[in-house]
Short mmCIF file of C-alpha atoms in Angstrom, two decimals:
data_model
loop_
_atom_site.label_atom_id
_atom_site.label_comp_id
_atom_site.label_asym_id
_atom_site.label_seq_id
_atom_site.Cartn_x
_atom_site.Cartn_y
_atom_site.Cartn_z
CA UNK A 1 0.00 0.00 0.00
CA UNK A 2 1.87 3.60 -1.08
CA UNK A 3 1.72 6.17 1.33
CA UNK A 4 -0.57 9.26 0.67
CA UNK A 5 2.11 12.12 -0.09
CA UNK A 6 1.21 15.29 0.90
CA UNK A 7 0.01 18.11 -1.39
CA UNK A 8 -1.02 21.89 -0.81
CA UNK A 9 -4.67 20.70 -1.10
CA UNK A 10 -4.29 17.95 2.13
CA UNK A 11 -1.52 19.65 3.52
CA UNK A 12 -2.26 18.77 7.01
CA UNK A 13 -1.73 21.75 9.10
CA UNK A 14 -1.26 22.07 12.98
CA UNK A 15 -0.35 25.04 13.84
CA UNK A 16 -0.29 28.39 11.73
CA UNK A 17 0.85 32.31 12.85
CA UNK A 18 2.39 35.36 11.03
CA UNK A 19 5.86 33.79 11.85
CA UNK A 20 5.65 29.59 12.02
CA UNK A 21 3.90 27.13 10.61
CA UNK A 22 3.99 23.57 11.99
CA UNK A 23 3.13 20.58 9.24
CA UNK A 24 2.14 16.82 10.31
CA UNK A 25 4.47 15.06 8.19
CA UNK A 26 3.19 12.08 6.29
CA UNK A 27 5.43 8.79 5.05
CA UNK A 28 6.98 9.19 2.07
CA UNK A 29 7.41 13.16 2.55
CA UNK A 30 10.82 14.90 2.17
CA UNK A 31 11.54 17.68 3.99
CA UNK A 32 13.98 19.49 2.04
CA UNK A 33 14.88 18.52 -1.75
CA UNK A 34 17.41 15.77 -2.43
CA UNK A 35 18.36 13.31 -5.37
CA UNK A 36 15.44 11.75 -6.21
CA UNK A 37 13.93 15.39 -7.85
CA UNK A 38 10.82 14.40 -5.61
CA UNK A 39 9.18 17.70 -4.21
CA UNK A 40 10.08 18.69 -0.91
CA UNK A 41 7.79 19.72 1.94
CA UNK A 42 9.11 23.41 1.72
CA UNK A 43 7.87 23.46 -1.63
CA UNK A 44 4.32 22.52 -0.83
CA UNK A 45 3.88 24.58 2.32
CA UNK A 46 5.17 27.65 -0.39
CA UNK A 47 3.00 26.65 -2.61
CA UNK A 48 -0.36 25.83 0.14
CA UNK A 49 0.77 29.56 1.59
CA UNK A 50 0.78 31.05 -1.85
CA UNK A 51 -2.85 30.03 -2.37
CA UNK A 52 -4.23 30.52 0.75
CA UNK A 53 -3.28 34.39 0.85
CA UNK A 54 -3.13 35.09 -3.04
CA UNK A 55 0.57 35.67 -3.17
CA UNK A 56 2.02 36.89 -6.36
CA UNK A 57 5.46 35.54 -5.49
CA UNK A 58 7.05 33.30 -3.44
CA UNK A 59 6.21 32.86 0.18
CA UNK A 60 9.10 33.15 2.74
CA UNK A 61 9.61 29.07 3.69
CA UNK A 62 12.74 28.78 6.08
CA UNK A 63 13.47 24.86 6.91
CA UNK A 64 15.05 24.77 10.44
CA UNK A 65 14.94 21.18 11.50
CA UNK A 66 14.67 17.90 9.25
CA UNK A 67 12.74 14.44 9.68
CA UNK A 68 13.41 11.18 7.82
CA UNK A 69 11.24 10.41 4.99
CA UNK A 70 10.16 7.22 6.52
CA UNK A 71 9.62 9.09 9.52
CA UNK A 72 5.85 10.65 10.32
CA UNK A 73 4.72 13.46 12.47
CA UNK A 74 6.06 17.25 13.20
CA UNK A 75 7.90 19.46 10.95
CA UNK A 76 7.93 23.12 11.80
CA UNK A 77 8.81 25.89 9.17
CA UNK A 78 9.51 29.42 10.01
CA UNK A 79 7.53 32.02 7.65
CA UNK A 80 9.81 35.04 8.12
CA UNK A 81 13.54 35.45 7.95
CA UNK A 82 13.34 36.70 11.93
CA UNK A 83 11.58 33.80 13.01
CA UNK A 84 13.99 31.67 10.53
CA UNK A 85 16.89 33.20 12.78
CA UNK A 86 15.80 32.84 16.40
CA UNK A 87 14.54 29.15 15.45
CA UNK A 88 18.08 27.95 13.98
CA UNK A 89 19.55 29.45 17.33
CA UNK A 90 16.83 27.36 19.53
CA UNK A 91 17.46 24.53 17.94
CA UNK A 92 21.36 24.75 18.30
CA UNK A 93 21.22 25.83 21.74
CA UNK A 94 18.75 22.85 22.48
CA UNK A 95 15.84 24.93 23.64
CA UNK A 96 13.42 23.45 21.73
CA UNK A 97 12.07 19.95 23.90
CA UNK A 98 11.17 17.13 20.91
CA UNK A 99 9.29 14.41 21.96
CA UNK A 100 9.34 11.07 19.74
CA UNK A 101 7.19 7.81 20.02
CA UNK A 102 8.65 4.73 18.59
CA UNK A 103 7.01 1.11 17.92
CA UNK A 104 9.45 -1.41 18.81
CA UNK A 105 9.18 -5.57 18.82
CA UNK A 106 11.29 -5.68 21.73
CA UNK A 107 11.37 -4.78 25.28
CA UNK A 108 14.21 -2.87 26.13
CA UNK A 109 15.48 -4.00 30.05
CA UNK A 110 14.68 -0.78 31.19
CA UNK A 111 11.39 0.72 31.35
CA UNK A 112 13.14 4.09 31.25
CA UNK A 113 16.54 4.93 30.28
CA UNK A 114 19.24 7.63 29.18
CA UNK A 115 21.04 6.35 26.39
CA UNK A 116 24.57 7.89 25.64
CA UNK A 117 26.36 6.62 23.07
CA UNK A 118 28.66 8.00 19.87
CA UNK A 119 27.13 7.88 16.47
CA UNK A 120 28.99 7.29 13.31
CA UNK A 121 27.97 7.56 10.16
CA UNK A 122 28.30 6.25 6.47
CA UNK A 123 27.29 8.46 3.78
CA UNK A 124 27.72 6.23 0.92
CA UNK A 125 25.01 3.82 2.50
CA UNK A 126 22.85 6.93 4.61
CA UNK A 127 23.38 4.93 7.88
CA UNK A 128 24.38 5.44 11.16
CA UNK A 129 25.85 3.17 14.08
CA UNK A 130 25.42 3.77 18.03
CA UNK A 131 29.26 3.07 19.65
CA UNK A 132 29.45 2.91 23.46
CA UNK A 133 32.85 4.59 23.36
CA UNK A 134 34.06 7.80 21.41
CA UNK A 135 35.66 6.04 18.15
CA UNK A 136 37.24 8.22 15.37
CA UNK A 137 35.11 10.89 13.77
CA UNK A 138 31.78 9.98 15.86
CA UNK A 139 29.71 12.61 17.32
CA UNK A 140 28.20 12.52 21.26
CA UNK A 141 24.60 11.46 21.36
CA UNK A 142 22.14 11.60 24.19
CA UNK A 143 17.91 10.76 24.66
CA UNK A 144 16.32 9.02 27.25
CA UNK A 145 13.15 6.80 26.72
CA UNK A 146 10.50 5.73 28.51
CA UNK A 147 8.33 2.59 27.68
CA UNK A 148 4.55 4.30 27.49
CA UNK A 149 2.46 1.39 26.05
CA UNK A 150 2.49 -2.46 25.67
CA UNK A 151 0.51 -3.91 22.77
CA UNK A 152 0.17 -7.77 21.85
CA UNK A 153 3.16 -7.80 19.62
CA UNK A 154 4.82 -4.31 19.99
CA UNK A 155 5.92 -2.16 22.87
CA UNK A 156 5.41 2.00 22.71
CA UNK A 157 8.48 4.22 23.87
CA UNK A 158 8.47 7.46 24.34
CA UNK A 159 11.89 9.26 23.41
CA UNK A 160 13.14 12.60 24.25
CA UNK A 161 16.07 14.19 22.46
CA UNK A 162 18.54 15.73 23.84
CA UNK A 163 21.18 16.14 20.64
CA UNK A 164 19.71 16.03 16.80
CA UNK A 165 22.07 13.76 15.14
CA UNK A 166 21.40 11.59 12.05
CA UNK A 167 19.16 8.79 12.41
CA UNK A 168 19.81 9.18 16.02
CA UNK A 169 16.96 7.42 17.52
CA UNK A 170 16.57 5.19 14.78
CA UNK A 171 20.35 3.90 15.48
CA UNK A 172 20.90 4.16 18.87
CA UNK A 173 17.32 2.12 20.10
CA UNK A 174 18.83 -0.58 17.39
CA UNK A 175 22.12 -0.73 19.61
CA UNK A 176 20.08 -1.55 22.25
CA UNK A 177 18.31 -4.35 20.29
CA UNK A 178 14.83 -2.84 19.99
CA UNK A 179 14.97 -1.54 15.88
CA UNK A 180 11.89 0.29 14.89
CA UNK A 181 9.18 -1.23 13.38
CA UNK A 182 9.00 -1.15 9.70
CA UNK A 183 12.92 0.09 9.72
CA UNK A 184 14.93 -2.53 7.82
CA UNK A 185 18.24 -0.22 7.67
CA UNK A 186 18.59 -0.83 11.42
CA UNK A 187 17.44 -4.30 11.77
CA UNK A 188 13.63 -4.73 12.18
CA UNK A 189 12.42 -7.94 10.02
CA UNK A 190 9.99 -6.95 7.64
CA UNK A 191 8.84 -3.09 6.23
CA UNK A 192 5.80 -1.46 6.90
CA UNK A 193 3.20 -2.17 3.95
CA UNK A 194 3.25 2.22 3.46
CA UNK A 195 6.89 1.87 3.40
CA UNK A 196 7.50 4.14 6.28
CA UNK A 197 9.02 3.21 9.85
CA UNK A 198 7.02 2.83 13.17
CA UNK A 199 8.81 6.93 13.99
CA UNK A 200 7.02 9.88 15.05
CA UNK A 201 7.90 13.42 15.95
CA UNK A 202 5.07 14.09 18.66
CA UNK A 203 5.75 16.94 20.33
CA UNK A 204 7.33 20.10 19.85
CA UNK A 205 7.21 22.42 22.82
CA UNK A 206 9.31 25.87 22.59
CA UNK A 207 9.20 29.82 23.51
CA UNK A 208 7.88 31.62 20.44
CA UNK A 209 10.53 33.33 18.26
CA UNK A 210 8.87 36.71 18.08
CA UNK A 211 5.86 36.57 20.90
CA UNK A 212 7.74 35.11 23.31
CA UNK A 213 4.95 32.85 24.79
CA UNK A 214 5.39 28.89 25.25
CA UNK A 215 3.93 26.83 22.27
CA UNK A 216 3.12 23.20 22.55
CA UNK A 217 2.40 21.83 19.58
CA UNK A 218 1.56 17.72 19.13
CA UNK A 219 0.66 15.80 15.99
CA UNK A 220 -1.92 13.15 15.69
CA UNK A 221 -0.49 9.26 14.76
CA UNK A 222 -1.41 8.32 11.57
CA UNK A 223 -4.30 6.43 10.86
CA UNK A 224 -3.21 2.36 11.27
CA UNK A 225 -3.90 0.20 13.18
CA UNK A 226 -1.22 -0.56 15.47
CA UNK A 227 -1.07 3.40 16.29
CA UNK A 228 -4.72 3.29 17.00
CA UNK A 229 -4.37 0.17 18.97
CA UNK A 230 -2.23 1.82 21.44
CA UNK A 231 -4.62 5.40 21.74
CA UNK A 232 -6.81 3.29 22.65
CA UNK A 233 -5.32 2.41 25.45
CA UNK A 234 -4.48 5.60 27.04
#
């Protein structure tokens, strides 16, 4: 079953102001152009802002964080160069909190953690490894995770970041032998039939750029069963 890509007509919009706009990311999307020529997120949120207030032009559409394309959930794009500014600072100085949930097979042997580990990573094959020790040209990464829901086959964990580095969660929940579902690149058994991986970027909670008031912005799971299966248990 192919994903549903997003398009300016079911762009699916959570959050909107003069100076952000926050985007529920569906499988399959890319955030920002690559390789394949397929068109990016920023593109349609230009294009869905375009139509929506009759611009002539271009609308201002400044990317400031990234999510896999497997990967589902929050992406949050700043509408003005200002905003565009004080968000890449946030995000480098860590003051933005993102909260994940993951669908793993396995049980970790905590129910709540802090992972710390040092992530390599191989561009030629766009993958990362989790080392316990600092090895040559790795980078320090930290979350901590929390296991938040037990279904029949699958266990729900709950992930906060505390660094953004590639395919961090992704590799360093693999070191601990509990791979994503759906994610074959780090070890889970079979894909997802929508291609995407068992990821998603739930929360984003943050002082706004320009108003200076606390934002808390979460995105809905998508619509499958397994996700369901677990809101209905909270």
């Amino acid at each position: 079953m192919a994903s549903l890509l997003s398009t300016k007509d079911n762009l699916d919009v959570l959050y909107e102001d003069n100076h952000i706009i926050a985007i529920n990311k569906r499988v399959g999307d890319i955030v920002q152009g690559d390789k394949t020529g397929d068109k990016p997120l920023g593109e349609i949120v230009d294009e869905y802002l375009r139509e929506k207030y009759n611009k002539p032009g271009n609308a201002f559409v400044g990317i400031v964080h990234r999510l896999d394309r497997p990967t589902t959930g929050l992406v949050i794009f700043a509408k003005t160069s200002k905003a565009m500014e004080r968000l890449n600072a946030m995000f480098k100085e860590r003051e933005m909190q993102k909260t994940y949930w993951a669908i793993v097979k396995n049980k970790p042997e905590q129910e709540q953690a802090t992972l710390v580990n040092y992530i390599t990573r191989n561009n030629q094959k766009n993958v990362c490894k989790a080392h316990i020790k600092e090895v040559p040209n790795s980078r320090y990464a930290s979350l901590t995770y929390s296991v938040i829901g037990k279904l029949d086959n699958y266990y729900v964990l709950e992930v906060d970041l505390h660094t953004g580095r590639h395919h961090q969660i992704r590799a360093q929940l693999a070191a601990i032998g509990c791979p994503i579902k759906g994610d074959l690149k780090y070890g889970f058994s079979r894909s997802n039939p929508d291609g995407g991986i068992s990821l998603h970027a739930r929360r984003l909670s943050f002082i706004h750029p320009v108003k200076k008031e606390e934002i808390v912005i979460i995105a809905p799971t998508p619509d499958d069963a397994i996700w369901n299966s677990f809101l209905n248990t909270l």
